[in-house]
Coordinates of C-alpha atoms in Angstrom, one line a residue:
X1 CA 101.0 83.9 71.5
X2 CA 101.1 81.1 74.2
X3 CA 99.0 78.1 74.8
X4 CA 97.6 79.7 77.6
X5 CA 96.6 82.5 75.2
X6 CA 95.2 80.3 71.9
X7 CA 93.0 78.5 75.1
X8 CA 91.5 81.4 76.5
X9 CA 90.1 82.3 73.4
X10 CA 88.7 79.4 73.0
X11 CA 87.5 79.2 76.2
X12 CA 85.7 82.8 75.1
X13 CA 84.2 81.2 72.4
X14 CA 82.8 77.8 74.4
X15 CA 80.9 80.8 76.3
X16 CA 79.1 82.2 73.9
X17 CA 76.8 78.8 73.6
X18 CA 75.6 79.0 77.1
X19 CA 72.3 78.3 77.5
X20 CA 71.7 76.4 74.1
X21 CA 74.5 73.2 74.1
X22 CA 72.8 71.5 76.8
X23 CA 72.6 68.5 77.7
X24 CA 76.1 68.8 75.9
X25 CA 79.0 70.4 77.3
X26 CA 80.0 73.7 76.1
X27 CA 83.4 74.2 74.3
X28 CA 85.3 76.3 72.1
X29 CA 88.0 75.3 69.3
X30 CA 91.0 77.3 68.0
X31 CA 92.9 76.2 65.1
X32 CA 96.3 77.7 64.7
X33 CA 99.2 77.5 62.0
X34 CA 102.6 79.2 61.7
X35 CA 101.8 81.3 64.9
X36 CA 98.4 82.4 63.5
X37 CA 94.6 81.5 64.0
X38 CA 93.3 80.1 60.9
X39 CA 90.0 79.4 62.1
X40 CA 87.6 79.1 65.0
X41 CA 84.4 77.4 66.6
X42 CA 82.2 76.6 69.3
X43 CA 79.5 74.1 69.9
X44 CA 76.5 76.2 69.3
X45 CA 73.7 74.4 69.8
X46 CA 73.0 70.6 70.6
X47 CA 72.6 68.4 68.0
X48 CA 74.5 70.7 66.1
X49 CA 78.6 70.3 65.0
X50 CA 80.7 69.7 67.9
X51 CA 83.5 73.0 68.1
X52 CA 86.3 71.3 66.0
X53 CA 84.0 70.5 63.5
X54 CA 82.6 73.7 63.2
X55 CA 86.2 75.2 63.4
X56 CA 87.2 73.1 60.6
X57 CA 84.3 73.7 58.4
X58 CA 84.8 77.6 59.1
X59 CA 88.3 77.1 57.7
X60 CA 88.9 78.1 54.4
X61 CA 93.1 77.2 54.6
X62 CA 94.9 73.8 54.6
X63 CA 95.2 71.9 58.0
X64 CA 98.0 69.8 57.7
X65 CA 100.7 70.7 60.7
X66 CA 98.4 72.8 62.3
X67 CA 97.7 72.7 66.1
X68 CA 94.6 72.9 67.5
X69 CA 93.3 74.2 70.9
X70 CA 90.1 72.4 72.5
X71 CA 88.5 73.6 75.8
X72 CA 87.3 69.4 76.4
X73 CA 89.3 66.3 75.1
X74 CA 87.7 65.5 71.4
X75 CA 85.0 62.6 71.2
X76 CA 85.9 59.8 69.7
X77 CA 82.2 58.1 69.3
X78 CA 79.2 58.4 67.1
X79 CA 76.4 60.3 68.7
X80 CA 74.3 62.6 67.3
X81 CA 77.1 63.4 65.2
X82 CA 80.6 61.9 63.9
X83 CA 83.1 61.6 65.9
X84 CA 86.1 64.8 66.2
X85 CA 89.1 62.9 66.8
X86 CA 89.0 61.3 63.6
X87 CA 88.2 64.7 61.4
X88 CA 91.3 65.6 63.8
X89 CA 93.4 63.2 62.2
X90 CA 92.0 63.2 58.7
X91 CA 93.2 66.7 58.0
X92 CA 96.4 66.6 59.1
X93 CA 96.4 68.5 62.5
X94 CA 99.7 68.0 64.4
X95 CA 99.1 69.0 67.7
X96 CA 96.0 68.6 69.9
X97 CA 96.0 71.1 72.9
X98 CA 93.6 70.0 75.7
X99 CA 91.9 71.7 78.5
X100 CA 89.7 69.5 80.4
X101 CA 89.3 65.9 80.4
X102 CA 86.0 64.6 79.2
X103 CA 84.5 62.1 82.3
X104 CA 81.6 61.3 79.6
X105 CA 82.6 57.1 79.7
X106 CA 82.6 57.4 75.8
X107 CA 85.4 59.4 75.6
X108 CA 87.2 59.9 78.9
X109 CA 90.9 59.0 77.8
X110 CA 89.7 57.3 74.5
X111 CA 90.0 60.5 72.6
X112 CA 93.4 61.0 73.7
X113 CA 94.6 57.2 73.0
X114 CA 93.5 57.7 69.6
X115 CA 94.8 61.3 68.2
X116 CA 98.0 59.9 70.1
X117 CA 98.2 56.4 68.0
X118 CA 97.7 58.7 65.3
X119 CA 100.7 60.6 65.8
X120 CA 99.7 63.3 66.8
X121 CA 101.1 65.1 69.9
X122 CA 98.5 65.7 72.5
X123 CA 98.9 68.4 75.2
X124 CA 96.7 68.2 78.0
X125 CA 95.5 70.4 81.1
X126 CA 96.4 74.0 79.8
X127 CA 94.1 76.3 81.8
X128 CA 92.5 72.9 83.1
X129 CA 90.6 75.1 86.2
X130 CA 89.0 77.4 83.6
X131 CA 87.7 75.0 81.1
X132 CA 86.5 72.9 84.1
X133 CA 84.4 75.9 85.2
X134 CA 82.7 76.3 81.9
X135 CA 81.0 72.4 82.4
X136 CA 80.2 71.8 85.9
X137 CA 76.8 70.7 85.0
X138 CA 78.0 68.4 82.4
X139 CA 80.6 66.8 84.5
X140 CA 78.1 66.6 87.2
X141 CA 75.2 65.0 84.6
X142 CA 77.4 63.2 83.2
X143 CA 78.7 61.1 86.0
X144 CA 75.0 61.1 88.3
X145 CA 72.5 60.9 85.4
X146 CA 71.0 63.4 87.3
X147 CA 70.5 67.3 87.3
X148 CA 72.7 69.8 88.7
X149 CA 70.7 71.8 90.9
X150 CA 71.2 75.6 91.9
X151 CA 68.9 76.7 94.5
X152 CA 68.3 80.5 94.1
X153 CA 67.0 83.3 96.5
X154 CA 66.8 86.8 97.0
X155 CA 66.8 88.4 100.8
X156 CA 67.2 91.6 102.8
X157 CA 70.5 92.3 104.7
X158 CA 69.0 90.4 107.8
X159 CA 67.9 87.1 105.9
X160 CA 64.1 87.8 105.3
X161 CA 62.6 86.8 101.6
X162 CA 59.3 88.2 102.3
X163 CA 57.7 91.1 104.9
X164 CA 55.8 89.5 107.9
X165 CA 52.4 89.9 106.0
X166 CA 54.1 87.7 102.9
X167 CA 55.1 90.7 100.5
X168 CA 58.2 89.9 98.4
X169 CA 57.5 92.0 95.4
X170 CA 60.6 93.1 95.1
X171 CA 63.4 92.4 97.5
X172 CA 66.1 93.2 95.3
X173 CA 66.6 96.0 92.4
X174 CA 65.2 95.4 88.3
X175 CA 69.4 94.7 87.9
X176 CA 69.5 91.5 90.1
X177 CA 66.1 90.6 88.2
X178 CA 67.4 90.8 84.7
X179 CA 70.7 88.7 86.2
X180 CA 68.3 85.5 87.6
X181 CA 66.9 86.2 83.8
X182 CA 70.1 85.1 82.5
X183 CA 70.4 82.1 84.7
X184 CA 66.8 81.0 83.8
X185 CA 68.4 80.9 80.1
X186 CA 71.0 78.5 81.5
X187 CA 69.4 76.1 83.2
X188 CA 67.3 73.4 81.3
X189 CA 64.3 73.8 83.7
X190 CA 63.4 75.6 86.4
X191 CA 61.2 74.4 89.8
X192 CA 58.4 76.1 92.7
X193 CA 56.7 74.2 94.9
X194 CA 52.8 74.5 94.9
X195 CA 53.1 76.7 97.5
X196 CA 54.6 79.3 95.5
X197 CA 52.0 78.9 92.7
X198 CA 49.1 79.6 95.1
X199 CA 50.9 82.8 96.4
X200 CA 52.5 84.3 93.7
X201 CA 51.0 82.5 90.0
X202 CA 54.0 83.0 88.6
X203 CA 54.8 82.3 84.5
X204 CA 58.2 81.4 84.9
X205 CA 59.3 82.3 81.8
X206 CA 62.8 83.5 80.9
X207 CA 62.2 87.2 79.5
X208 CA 65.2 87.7 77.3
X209 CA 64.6 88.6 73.5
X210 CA 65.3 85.0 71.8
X211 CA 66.4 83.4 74.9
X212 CA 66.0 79.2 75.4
X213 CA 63.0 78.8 78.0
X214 CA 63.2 76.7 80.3
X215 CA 61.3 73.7 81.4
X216 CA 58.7 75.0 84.1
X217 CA 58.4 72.3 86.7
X218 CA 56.2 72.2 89.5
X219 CA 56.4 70.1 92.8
X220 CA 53.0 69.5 93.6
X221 CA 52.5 66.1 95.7
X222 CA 48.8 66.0 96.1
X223 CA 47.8 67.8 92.9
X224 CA 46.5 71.2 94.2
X225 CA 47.5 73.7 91.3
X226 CA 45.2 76.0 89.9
X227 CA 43.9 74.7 86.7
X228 CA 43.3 78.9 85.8
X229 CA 47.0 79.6 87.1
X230 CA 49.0 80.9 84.3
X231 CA 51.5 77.8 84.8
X232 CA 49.0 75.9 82.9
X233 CA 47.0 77.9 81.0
X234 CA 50.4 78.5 79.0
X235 CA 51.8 74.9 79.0
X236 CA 51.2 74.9 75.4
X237 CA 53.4 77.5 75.0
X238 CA 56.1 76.8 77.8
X239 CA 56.4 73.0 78.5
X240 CA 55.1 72.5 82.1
X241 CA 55.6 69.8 84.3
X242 CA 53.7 68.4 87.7
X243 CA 55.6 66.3 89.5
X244 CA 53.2 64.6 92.1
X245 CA 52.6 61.3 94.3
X246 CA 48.9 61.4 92.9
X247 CA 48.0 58.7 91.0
X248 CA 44.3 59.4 89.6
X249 CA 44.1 59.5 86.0
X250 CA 40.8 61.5 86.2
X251 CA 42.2 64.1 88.1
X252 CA 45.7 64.3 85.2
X253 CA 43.3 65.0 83.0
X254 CA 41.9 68.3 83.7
X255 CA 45.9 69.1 83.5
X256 CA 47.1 67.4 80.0
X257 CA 44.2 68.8 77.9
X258 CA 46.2 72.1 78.7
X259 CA 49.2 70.4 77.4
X260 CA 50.9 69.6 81.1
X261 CA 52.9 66.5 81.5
X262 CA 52.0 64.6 84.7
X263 CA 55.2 63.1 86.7
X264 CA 54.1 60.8 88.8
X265 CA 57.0 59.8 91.6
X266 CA 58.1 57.2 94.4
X267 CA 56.0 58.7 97.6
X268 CA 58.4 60.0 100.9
X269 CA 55.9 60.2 103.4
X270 CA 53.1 61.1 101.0
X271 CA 55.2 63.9 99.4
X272 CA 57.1 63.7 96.1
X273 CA 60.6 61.6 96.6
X274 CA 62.8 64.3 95.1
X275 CA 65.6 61.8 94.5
X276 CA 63.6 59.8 92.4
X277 CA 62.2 62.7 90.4
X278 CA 65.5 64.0 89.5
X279 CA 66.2 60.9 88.2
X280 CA 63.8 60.6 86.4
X281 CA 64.0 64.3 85.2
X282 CA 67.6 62.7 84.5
X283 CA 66.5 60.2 81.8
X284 CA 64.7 62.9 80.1
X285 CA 68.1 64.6 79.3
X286 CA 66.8 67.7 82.1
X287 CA 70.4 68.0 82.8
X288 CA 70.1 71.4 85.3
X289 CA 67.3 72.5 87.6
X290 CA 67.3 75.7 88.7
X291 CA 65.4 75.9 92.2
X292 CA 63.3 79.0 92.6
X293 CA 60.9 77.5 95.3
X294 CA 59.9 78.9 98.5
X295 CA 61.5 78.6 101.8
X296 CA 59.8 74.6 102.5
X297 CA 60.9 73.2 99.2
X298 CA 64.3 74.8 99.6
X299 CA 65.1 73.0 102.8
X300 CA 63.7 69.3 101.5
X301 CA 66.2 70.0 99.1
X302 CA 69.3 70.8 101.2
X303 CA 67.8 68.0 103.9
X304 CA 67.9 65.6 101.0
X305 CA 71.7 66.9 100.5
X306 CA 70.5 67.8 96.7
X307 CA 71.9 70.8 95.9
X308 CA 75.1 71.7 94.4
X309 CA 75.1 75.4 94.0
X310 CA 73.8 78.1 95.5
X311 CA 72.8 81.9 94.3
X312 CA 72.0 84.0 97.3
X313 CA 71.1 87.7 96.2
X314 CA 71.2 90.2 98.9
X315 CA 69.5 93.4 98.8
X316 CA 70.8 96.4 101.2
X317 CA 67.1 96.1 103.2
X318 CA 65.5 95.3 106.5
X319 CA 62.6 94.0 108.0
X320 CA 62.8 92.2 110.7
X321 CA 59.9 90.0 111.8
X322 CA 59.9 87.2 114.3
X323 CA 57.3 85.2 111.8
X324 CA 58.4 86.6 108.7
X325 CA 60.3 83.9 106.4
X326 CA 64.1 83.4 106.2
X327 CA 65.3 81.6 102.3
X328 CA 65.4 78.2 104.0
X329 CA 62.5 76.8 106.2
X330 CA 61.3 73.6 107.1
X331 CA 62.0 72.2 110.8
X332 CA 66.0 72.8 110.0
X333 CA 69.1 71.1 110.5
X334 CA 69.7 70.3 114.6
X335 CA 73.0 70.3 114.9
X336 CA 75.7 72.7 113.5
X337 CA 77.8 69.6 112.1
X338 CA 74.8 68.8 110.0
X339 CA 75.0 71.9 108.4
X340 CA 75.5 71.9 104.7
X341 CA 78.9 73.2 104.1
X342 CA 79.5 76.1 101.2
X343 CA 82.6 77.0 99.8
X344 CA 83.7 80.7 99.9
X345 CA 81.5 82.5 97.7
X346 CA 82.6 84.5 94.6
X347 CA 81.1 87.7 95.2
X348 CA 79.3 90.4 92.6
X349 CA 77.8 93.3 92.5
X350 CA 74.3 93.7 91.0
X351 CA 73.1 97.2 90.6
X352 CA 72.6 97.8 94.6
X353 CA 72.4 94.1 95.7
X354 CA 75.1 91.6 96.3
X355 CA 75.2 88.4 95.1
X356 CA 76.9 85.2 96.8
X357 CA 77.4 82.5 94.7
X358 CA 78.5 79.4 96.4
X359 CA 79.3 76.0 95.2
X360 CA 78.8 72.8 98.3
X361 CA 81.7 71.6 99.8
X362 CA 80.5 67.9 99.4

């Protein structure tokens, strides 16, 4: 087998801790010797051993001359656990085989200088574009201290989220559903606005047997969530989150005796500054935000220039409607140069619906 081979499985094996690494990256290790793979790992869960460590420990068969394949260029610092590159050396590996660069300012090129001083050989960039797509919310955390946000939506074939009257329940098919499912067991948290708490009460749960649930955050500026909406009443359960510009104590009370954490932020014209709440949603280690908001928080987002991804779901429907509401509201973008700029979309099929999923140009 080829390089390109031994790193696509690990690259198949980086996968399979999506969802549970965060705020670490996710990557996958393949150890190989006289042409065969000896052993295997992946970084499973944070806190937990990095993927060479694992691969190592999982490896039953003596190291020395062996070469190993790493989706992301080995740490070389003490965290929450040793650092790789020196197990890496210890046992005798030969050759270090490198997809992506690590941009984290505790490794980026350090990890490399050392295997290399070392003696071993170090091979970088093999299937660099696909180990790159298996991080993009670590590179992006990593270098804004911020979360990577992915605004998601679901619409009928002529851009409506909801009938005239406000009925949304359901635009697209139980298949495109069980997909967002998956995505909510990505991200770190996921975010409405008040708005959509008051319409819908939605739990916001992620409803996969044994899946990691995500933060539930709500944007709620002056405080005007439902003390009896299931958002709080499970907030013991499912940690919950208000982000808000009001101040009162008193009133952050009736919230936190049902176990909510109160956020309060800078104030943009008496509504929540979203750039400081990320972040400070940042310093928490909230690394990805998933934005399922309604069609007003959508567009303060893409006015703010926040986003960096988008999923648009589109289900083969109509319903016209002069009043009825589009995925992003607001008082919109003026001019056409203003527009914010998507990359061509990878397309899928879900059950009946489509779904776009773009990444911003900028």
């Amino acid at each position: 087998m080829s390089h390109t081979e031994f790193m696509q499985k690990a690259i198949d094996l980086a996968k399979q801790g999506v969802g549970w690494t965060t705020p670490n990256p996710l990557v996958g290790c393949v150890i190989v010797k006289n042409g065969e793979v000896i052993a295997e790992g992946y970084h499973t869960r944070y806190g937990e051993w990095h993927a060479e460590r694992q691969a190592i420990l999982n490896c039953q068969q003596d190291l020395t001359g062996a070469t190993a394949y790493v989706t992301l260029e080995p740490c070389c610092h003490y965290g929450r656990t040793p650092p790789c590159s020196d197990l890496l050396i210890e046992k005798g590996i030969k050759t270090v085989v490198i997809g992506s660069a690590d941009p984290n300012p505790l490794v980026a090129g350090k990890g490399v200088t050392q295997l290399r001083n070392a003696g071993i050989e170090v091979i970088e960039n093999i299937l660099r574009e696909e180990c790159d797509a298996l991080n993009p919310i670590f590179f992006h955390y990593i270098r804004t201290q911020r979360p990577y946000v992915l605004m998601k939506y679901a619409m009928t074939a002529d851009g409506k989220i909801a009938t005239s009257t406000g009925e949304s329940k359901w635009i697209t098919s139980e298949t495109a559903r069980q997909s967002v499912q998956q995505t909510r067991h990505q991200y770190s948290a996921i975010m409405v606005g008040v708005e959509t708490v008051l319409a819908d009460d939605p739990l916001l749960n992620c409803r996969i047997e044994n899946a990691k649930q995500p933060i539930r955050i709500i944007c709620d500026s002056q405080l005007r969530t439902p003390v009896q909406s299931k958002l709080v009443q499970t907030a013991k359960q499912y940690r919950t989150i208000i982000a808000t510009v009001n101040s009162d104590e008193n009133q952050h009370l009736a919230y936190q005796t049902f176990g909510v954490e109160i956020l309060v932020t800078k104030s943009d014209n008496k509504r929540v500054d979203l750039s400081d709440l990320l972040q400070k949603l940042g310093k928490q280690e909230i690394d990805s935000l998933l934005l399922e908001g309604g069609s007003q928080l959508n567009f303060s987002f893409v006015e703010k220039g926040l986003i960096n991804r988008v999923h648009c779901y589109i289900a083969p429907k109509l319903l016209g409607g002069i009043t009825a509401k589009t995925p992003v509201g607001g008082t919109g973008i003026p001019q056409l140069a203003q527009a914010l700029k998507l990359k061509t979309p990878q397309i899928e099929i879900v059950g009946q619906d489509v779904l776009l999923d773009f990444e911003i140009e900028n």
